[in-house]
PDB file of C-alpha atoms in Angstrom:
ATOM      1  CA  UNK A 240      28.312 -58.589  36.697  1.00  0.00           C
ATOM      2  CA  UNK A 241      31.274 -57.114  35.036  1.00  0.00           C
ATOM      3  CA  UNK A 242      31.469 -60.353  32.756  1.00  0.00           C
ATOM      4  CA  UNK A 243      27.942 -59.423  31.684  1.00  0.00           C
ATOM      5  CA  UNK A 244      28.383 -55.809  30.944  1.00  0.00           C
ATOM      6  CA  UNK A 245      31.811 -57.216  28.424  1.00  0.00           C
ATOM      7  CA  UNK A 246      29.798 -59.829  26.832  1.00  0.00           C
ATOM      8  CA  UNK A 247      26.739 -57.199  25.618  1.00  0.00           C
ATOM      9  CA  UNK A 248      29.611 -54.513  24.787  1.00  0.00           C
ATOM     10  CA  UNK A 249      32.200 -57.012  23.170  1.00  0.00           C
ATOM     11  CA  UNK A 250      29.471 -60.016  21.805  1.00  0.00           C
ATOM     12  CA  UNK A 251      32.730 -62.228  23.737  1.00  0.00           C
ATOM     13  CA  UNK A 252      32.805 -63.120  27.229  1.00  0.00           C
ATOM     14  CA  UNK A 253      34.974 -61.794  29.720  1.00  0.00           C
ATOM     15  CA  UNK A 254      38.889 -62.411  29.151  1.00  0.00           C
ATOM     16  CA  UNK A 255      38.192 -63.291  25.232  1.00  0.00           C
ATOM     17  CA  UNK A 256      38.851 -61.323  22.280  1.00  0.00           C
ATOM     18  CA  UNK A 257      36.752 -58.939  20.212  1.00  0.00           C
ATOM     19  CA  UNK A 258      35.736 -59.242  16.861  1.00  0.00           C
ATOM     20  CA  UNK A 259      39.292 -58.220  14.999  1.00  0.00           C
ATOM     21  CA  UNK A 260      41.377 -59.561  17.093  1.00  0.00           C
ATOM     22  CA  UNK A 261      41.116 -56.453  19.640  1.00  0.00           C
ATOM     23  CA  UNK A 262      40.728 -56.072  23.462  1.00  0.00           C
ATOM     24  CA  UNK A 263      37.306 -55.862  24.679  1.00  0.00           C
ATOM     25  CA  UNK A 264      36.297 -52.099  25.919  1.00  0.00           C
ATOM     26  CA  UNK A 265      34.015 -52.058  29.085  1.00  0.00           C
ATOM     27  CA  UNK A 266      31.002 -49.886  28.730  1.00  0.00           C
ATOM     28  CA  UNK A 267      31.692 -46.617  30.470  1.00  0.00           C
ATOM     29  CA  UNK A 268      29.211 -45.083  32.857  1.00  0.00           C
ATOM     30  CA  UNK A 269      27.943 -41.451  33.428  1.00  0.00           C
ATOM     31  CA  UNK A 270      25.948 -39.753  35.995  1.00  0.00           C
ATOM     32  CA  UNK A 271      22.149 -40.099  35.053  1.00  0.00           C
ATOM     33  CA  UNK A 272      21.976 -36.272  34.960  1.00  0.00           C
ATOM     34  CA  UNK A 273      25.281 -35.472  33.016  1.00  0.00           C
ATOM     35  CA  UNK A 274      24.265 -34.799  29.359  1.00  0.00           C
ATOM     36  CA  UNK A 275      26.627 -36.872  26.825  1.00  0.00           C
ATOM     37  CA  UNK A 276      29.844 -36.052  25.771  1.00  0.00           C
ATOM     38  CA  UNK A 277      30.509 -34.712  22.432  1.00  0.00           C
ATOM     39  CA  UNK A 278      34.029 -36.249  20.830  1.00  0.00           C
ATOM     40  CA  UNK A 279      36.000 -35.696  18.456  1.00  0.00           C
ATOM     41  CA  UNK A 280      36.890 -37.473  15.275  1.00  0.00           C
ATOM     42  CA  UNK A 281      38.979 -40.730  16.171  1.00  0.00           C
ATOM     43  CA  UNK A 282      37.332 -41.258  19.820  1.00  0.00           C
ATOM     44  CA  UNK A 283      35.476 -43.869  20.700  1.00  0.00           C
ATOM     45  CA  UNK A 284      32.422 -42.758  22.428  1.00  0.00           C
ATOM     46  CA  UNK A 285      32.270 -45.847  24.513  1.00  0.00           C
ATOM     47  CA  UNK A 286      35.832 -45.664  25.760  1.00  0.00           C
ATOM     48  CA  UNK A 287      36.512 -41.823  25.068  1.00  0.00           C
ATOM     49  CA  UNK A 288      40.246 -43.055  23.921  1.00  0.00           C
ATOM     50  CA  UNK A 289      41.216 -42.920  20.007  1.00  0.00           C
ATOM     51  CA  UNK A 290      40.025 -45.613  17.846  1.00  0.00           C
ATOM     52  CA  UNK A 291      42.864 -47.332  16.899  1.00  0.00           C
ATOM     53  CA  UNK A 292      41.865 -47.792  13.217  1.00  0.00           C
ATOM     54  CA  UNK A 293      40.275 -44.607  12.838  1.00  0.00           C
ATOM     55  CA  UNK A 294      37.322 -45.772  11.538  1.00  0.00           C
ATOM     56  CA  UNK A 295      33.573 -43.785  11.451  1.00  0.00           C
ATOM     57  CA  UNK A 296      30.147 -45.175  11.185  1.00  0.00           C
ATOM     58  CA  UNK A 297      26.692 -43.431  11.756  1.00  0.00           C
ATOM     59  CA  UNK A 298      25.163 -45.181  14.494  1.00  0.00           C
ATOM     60  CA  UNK A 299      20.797 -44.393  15.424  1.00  0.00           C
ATOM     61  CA  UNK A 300      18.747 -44.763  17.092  1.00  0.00           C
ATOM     62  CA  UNK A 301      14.680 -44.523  16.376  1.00  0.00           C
ATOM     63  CA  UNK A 302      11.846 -45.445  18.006  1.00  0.00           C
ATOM     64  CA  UNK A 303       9.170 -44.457  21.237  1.00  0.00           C
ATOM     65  CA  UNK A 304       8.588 -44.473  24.988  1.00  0.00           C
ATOM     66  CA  UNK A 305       5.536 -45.230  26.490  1.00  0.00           C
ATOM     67  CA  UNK A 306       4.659 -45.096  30.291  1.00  0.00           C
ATOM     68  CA  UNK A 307       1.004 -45.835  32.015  1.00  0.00           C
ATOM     69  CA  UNK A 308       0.139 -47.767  35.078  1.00  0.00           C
ATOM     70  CA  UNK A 309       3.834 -47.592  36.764  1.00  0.00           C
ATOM     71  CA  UNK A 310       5.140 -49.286  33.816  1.00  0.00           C
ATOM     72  CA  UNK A 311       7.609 -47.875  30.826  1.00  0.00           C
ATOM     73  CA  UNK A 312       8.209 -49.506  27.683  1.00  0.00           C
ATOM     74  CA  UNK A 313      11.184 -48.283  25.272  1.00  0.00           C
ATOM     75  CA  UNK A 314      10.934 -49.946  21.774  1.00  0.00           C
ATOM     76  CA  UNK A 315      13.635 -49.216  19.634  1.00  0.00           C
ATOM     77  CA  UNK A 316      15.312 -49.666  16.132  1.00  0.00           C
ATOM     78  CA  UNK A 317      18.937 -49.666  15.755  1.00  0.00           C
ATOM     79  CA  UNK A 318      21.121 -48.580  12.388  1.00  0.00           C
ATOM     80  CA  UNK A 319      23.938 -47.945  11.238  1.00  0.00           C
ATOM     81  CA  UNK A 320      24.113 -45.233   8.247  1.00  0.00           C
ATOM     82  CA  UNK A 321      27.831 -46.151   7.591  1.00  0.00           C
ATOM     83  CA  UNK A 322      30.079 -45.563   5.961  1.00  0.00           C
ATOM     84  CA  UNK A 323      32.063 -48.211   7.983  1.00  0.00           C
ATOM     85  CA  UNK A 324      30.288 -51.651   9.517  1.00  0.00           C
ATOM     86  CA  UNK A 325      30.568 -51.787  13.528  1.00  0.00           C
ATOM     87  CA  UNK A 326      31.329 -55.386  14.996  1.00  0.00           C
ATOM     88  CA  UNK A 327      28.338 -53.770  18.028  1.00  0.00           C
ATOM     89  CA  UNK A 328      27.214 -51.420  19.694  1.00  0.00           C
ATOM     90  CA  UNK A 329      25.590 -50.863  23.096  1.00  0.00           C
ATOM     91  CA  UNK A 330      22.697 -48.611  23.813  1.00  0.00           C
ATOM     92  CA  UNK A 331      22.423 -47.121  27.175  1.00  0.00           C
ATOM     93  CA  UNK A 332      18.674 -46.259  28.586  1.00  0.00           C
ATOM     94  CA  UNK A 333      19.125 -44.260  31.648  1.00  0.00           C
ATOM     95  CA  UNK A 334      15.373 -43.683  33.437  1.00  0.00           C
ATOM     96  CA  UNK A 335      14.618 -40.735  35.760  1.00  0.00           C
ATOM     97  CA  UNK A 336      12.885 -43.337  38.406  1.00  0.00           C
ATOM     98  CA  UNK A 337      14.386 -46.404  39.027  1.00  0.00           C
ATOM     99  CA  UNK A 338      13.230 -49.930  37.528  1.00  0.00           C
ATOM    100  CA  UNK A 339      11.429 -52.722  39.890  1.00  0.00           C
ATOM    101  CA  UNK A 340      14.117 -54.266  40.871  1.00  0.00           C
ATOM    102  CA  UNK A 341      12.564 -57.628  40.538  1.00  0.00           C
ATOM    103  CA  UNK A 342      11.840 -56.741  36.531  1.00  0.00           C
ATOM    104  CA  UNK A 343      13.112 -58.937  33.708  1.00  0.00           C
ATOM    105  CA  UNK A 344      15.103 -57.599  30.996  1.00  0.00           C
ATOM    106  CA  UNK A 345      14.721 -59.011  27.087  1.00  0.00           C
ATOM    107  CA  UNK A 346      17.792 -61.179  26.219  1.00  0.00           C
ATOM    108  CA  UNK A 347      21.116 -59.019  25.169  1.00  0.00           C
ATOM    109  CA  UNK A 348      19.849 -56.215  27.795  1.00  0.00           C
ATOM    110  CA  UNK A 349      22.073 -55.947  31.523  1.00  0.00           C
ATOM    111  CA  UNK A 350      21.005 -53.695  34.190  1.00  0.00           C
ATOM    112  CA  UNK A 351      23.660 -51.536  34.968  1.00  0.00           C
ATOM    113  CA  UNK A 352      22.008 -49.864  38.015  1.00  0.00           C
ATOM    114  CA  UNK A 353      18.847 -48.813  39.880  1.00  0.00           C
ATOM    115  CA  UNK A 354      17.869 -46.931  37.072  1.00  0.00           C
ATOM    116  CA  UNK A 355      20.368 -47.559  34.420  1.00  0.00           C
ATOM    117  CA  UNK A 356      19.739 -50.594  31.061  1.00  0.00           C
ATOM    118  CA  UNK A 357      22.316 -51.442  28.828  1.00  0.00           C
ATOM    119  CA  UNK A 358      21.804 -53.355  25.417  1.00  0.00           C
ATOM    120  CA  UNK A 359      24.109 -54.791  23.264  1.00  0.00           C
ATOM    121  CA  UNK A 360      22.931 -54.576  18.999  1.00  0.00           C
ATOM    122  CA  UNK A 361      25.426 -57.343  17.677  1.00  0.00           C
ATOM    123  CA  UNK A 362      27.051 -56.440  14.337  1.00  0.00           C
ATOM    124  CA  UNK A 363      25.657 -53.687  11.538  1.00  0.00           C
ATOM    125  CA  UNK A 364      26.642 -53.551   8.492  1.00  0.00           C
ATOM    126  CA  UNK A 365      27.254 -49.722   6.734  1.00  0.00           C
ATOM    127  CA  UNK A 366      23.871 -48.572   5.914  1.00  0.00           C
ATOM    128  CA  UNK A 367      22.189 -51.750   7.952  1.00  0.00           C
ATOM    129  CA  UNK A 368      20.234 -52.058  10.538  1.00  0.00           C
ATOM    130  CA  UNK A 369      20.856 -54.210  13.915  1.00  0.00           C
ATOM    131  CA  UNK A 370      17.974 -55.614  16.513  1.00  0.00           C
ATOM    132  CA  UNK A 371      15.095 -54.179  17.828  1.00  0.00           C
ATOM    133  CA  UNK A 372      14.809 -53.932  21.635  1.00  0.00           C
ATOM    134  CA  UNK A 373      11.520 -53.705  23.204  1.00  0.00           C
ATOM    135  CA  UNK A 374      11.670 -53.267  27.025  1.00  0.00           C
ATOM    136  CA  UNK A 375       8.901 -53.617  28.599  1.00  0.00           C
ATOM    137  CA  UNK A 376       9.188 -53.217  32.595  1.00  0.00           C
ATOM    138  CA  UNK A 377       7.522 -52.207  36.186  1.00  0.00           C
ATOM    139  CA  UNK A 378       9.118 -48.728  37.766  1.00  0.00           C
ATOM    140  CA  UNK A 379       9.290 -47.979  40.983  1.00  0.00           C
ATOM    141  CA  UNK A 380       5.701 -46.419  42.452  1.00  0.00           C
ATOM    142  CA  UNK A 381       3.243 -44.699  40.275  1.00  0.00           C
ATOM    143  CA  UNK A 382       5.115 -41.800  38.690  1.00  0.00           C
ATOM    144  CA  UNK A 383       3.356 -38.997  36.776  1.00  0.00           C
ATOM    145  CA  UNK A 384       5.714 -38.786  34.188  1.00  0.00           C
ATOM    146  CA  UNK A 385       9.254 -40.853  33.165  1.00  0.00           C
ATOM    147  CA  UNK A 386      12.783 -39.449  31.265  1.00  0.00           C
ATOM    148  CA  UNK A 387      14.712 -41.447  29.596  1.00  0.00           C
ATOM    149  CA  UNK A 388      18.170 -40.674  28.285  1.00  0.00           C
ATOM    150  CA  UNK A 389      19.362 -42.886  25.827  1.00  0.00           C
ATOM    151  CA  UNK A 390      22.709 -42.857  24.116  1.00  0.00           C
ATOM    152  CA  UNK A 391      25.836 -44.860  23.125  1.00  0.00           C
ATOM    153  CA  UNK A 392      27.793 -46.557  25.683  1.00  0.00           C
ATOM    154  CA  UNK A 393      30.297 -48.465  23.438  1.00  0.00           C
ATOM    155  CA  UNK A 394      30.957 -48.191  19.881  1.00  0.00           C
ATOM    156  CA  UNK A 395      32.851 -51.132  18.525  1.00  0.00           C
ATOM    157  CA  UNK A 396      35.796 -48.983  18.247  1.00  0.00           C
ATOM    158  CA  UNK A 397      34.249 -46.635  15.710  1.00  0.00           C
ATOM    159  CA  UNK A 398      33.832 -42.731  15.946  1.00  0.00           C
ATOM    160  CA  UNK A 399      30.775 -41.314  15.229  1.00  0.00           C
ATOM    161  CA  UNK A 400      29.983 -37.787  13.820  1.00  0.00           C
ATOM    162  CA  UNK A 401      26.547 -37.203  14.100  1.00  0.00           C
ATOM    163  CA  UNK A 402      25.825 -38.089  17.968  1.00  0.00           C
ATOM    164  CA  UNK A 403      22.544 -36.163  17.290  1.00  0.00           C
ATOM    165  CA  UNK A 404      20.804 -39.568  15.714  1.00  0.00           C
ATOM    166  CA  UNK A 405      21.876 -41.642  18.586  1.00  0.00           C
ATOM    167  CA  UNK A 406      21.335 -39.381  21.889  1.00  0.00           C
ATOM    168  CA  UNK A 407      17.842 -38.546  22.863  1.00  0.00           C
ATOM    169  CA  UNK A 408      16.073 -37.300  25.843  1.00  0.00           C
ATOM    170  CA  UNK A 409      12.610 -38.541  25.891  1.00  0.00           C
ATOM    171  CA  UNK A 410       9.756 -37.273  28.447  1.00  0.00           C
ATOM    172  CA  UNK A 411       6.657 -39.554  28.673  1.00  0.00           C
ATOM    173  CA  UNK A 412       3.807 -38.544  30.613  1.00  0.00           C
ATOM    174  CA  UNK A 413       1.810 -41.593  32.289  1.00  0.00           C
ATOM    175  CA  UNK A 414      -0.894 -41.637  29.722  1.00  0.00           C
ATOM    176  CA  UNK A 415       0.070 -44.591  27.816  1.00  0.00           C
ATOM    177  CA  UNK A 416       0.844 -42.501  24.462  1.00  0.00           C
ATOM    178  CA  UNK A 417       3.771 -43.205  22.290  1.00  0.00           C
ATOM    179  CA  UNK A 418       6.448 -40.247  22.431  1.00  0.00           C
ATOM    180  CA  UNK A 419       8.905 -40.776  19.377  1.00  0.00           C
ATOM    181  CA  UNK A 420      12.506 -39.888  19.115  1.00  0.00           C
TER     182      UNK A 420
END
């Protein structure tokens, strides 16, 4: 499992290099109910070390949640606003029910726990965009309404000022309608 969760972060598998030359960074896990960290200038958010180049880019995140019939789709847009290019990111989607655990995830997504998806974007350019994910999946029972936290797990080594495009906490009653972030 770990060697998935380094290949989505890194786009290498386990053992092998990132992009650059540099050690892969595992994707670092919170609580479901602690909010995200704000960090300084030269952190990683993925990591929460310092970057070793330095280097910022704009990562966000757009898109809606949907959740009817004990199902919850999350279709999202990834970009990058710059002004640096990131060799990938990885979007978490924490849920406040868990996920059937028989559902299947689109490719470049990992579960990371009951309740917990991770997605890797592959490369963005500055002032790019990266992939789509559309997640589509059976929850746990019939619930009345879903959360979903979403946020940055790993950062390609690039710090990020504006966490406010990229963090969201999304509540989607089970009546099918799209609520945007």
């Amino acid at each position: 499992m770990l060697a998935a969760v380094t290949l989505i972060a890194t786009g290498a598998p386990s053992g092998a290099s990132a992009p650059g030359g540099e050690a892969p960074r595992p994707a670092a896990s919170h609580p479901a109910s602690a909010p995200a960290p704000a960090f300084a200038p030269g952190t990683d958010r993925g990591s929460g070390g310092v970057a070793g180049a330095g280097v910022e880019a704009d990562v966000a995140y757009h898109g809606h949640v949907s959740l009817w019939g004990g199902r919850v789709g999350v279709w999202l847009t990834t970009e990058n606003h710059g002004p640096a290019p990131v060799s990938g990111v990885t979007v978490r989607l924490r849920f406040s029910v868990p996920l059937d655990p028989g559902a299947t995830l689109p490719p470049g997504c990992l579960r990371t726990g009951p309740a917990t998806v991770q997605c890797g974007t592959g490369t963005m350019r500055a002032a790019g965009s990266g992939v789509r994910v559309a997640l589509d999946v059976a929850v746990v029972g019939e619930p009345a309404e879903v959360g979903v936290d979403i946020d940055t797990a790993w950062s390609g080594g690039t710090y990020d000022r504006n966490p406010a495009n990229n963090t969201h906490r999304v509540l989607a009653p089970a009546t099918g309608d799209p609520y945007s972030f």
